[in-house]
Coordinates of N, CA, C and O in Angstrom, one line a residue:
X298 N -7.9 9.6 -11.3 CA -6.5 9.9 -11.5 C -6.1 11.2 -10.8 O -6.9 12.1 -10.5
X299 N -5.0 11.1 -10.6 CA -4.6 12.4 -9.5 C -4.1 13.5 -10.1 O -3.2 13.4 -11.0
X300 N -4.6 14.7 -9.7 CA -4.2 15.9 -10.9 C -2.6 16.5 -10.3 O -2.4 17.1 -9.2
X301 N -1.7 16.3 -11.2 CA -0.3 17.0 -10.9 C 0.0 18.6 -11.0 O 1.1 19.2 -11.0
X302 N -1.0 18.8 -11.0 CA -1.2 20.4 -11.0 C -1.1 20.6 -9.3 O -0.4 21.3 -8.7
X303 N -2.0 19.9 -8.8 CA -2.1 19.9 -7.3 C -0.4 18.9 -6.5 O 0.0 17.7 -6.7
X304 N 0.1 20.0 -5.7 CA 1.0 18.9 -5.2 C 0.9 18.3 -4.2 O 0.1 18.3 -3.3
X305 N 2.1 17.3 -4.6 CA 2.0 16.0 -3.9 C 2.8 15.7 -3.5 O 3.5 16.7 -3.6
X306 N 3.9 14.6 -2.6 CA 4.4 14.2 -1.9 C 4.8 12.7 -2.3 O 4.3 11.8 -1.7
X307 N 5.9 12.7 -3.4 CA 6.4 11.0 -3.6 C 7.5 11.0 -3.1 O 8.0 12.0 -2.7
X308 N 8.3 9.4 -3.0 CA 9.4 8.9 -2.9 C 9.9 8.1 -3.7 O 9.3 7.3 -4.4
X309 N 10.8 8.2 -3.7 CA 11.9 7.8 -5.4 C 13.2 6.7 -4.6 O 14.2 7.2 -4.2
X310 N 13.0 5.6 -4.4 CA 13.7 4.7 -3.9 C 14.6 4.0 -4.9 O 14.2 3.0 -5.6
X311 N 16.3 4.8 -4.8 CA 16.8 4.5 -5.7 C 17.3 5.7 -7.0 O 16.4 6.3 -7.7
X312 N 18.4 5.9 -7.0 CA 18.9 6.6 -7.9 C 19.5 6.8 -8.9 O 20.2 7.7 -9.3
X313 N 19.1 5.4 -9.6 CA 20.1 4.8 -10.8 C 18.9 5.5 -11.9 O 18.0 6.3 -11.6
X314 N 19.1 5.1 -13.0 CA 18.8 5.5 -14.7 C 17.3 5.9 -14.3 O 16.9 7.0 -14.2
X315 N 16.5 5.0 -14.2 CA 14.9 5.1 -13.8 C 14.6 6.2 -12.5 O 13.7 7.1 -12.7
X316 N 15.2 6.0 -11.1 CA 14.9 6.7 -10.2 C 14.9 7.9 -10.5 O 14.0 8.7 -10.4
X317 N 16.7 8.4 -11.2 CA 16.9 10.1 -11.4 C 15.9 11.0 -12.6 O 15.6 12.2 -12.6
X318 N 15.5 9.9 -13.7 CA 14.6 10.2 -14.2 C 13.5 10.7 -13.4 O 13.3 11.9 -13.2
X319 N 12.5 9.7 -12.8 CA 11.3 10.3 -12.2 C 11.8 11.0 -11.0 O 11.0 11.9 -10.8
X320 N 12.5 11.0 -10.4 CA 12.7 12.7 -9.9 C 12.6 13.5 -10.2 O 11.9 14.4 -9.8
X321 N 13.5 13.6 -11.5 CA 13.4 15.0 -12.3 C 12.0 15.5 -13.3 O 11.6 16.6 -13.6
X322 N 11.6 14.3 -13.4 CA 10.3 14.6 -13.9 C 8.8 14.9 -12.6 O 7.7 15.3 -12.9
X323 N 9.2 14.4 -11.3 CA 8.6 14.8 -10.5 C 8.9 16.4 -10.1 O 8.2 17.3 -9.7
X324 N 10.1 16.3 -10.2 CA 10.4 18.2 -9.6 C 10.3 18.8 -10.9 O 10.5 20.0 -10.7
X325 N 10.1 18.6 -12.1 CA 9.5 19.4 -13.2 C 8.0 20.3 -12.7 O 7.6 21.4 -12.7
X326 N 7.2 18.5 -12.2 CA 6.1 18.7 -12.4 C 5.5 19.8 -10.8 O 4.4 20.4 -10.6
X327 N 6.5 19.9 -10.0 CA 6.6 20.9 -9.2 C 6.1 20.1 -7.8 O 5.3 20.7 -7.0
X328 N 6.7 18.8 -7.6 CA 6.2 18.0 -6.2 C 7.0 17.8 -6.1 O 8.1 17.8 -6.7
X329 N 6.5 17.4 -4.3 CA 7.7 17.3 -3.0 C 8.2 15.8 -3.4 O 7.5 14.9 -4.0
X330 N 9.6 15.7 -3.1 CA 10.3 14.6 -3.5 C 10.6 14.4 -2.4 O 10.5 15.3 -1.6
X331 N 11.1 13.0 -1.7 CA 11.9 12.1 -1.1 C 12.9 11.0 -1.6 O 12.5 9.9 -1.9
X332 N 13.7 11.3 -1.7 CA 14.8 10.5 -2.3 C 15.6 9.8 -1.4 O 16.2 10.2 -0.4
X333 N 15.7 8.6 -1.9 CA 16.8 7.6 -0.8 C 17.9 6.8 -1.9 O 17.6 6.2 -2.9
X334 N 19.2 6.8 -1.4 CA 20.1 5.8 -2.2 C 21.1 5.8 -1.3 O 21.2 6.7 -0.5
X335 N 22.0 4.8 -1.4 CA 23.3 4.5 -0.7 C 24.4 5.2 -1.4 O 25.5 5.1 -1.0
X336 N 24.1 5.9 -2.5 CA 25.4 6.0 -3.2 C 25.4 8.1 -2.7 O 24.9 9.0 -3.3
X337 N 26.1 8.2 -1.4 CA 26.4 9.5 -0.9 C 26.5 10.5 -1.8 O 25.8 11.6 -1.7
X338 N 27.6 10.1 -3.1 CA 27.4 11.5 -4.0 C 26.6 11.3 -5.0 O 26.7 12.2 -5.8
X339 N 25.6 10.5 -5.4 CA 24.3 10.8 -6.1 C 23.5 11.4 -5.3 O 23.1 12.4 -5.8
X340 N 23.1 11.1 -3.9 CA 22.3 11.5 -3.1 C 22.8 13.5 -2.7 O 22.0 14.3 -2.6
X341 N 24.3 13.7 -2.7 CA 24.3 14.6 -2.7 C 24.2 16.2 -4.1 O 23.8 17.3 -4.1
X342 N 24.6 15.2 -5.0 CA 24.2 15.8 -6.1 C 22.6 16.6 -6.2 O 22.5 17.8 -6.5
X343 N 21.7 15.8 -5.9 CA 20.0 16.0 -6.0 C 19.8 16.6 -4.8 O 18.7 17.2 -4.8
X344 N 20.7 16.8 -3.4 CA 19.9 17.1 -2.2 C 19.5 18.7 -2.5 O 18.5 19.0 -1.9
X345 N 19.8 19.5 -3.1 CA 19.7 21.0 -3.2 C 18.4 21.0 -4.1 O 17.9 22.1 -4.1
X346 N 17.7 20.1 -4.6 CA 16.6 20.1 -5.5 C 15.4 19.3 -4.9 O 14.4 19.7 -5.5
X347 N 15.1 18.4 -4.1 CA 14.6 17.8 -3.5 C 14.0 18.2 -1.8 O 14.4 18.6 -0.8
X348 N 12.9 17.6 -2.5 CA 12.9 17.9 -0.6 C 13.2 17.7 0.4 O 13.5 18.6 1.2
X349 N 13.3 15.9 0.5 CA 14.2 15.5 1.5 C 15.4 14.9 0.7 O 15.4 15.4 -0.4
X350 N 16.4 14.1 1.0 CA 17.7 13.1 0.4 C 17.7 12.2 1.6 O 17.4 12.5 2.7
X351 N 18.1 11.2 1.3 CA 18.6 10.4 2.4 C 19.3 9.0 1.9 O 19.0 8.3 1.0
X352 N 20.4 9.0 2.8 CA 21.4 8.4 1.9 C 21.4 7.0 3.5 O 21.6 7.0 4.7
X353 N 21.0 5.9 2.5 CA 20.4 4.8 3.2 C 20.8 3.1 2.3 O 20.3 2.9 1.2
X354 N 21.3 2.3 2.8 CA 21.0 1.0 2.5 C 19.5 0.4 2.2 O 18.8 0.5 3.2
X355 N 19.0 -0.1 1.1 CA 18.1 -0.9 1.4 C 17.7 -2.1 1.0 O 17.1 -2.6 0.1
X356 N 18.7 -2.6 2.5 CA 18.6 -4.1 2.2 C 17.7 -4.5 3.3 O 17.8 -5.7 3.7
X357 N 16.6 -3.5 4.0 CA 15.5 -3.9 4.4 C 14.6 -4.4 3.7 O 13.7 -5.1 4.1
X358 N 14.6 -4.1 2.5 CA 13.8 -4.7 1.4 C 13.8 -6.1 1.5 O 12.8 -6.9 1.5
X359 N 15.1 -6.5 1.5 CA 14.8 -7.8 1.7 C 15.1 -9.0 2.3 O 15.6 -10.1 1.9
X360 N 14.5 -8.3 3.5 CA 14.8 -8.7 5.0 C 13.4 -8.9 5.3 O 13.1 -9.9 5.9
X361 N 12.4 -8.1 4.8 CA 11.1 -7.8 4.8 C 9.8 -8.3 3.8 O 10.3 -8.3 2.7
X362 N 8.3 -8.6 3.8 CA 7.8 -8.2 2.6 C 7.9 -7.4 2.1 O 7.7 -6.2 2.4
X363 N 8.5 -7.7 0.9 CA 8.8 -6.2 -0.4 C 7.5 -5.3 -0.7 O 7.9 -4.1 -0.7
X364 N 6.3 -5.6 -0.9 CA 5.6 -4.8 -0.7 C 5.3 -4.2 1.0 O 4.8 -3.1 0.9
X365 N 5.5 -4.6 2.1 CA 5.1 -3.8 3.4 C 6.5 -2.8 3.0 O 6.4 -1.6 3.0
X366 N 7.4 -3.3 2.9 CA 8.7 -2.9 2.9 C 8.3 -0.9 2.3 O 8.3 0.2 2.8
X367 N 8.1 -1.8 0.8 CA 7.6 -0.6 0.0 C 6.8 0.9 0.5 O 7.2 2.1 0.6
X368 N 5.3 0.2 0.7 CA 4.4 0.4 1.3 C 4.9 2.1 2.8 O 4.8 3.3 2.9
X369 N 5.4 1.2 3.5 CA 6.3 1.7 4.7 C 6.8 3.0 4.6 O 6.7 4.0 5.3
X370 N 7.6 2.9 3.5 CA 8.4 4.1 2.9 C 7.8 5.1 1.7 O 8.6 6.0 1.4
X371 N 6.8 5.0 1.2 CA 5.9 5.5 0.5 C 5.3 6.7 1.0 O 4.8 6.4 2.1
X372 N 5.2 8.0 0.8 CA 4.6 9.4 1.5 C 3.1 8.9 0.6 O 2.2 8.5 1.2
X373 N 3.2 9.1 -0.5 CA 2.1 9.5 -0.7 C 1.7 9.4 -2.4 O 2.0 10.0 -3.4
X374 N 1.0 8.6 -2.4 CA 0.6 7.8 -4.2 C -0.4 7.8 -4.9 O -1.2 6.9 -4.7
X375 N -0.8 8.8 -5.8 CA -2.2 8.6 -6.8 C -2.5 7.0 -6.8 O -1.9 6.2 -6.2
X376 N -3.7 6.9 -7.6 CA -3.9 5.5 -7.5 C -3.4 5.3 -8.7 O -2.9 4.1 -8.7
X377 N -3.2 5.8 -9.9 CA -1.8 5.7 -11.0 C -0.5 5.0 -10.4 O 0.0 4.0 -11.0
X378 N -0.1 5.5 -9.6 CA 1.0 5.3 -9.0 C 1.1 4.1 -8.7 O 2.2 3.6 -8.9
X379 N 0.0 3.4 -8.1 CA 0.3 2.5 -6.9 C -0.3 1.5 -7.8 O -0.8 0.6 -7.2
X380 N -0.5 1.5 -9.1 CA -0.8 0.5 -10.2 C 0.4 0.3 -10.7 O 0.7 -0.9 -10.9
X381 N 1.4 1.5 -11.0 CA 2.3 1.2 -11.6 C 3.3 0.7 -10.7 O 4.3 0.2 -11.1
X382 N 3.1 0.8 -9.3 CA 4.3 0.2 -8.1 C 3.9 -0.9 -8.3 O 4.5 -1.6 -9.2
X383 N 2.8 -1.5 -7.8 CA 2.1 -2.9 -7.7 C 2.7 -3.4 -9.1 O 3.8 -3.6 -8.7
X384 N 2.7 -3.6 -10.3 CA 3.2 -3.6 -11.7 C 4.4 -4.0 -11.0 O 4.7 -5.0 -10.4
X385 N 5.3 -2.7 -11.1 CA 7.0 -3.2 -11.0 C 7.2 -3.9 -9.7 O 8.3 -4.5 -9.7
X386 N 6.5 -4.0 -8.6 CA 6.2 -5.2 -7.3 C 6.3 -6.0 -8.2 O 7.3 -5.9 -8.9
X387 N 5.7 -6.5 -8.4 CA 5.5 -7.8 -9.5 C 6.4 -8.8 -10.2 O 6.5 -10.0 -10.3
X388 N 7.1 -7.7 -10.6 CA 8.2 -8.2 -11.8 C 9.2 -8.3 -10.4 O 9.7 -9.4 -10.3
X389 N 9.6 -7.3 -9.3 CA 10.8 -7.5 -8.9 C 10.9 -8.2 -7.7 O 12.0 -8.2 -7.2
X390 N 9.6 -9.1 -7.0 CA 9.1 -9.3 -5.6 C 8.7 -11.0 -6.3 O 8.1 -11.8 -5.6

């Protein structure tokens, strides 16, 4: 498991109820964020806290395999992480 003491580099695709949460609990825990959403003033709300912001459609998702899709846009994932993506893959793919 990956120690969050050491930082890290995730992406939070999506900034509704669940996304803004694990952002803020990722920038608690003192790691680089990438954030993406279509919605300009959510995206600009968080840009001052985050590492990057980017204010994007993503209906490449599903244009594409949802996991390459995923995958693609992903910096960088404990293997915690990529149990719990693979998980909600699952349910939403």
């Amino acid at each position: 498991m990956a120690n969050l003491h050491q930082q890290q580099s995730f992406a939070v695709l999506g900034l509704g109820k669940f996304g803004m949460a694990l952002t803020m609990a990722l920038l608690q825990a003192d790691q680089d964020v990438l954030v993406i959403d279509s919605n300009e003033e959510v995206v600009n709300d968080v840009a001052h806290l985050v590492t990057h912001a980017v204010i994007a459609l993503l209906t490449l998702l599903t244009k594409m395999n949802c996991v390459t899709s995923i995958l693609a846009l992903l910096i960088m994932f404990s293997s915690l992480w990529v149990k719990m993506w693979k998980a909600v893959l699952s349910l939403l793919c």
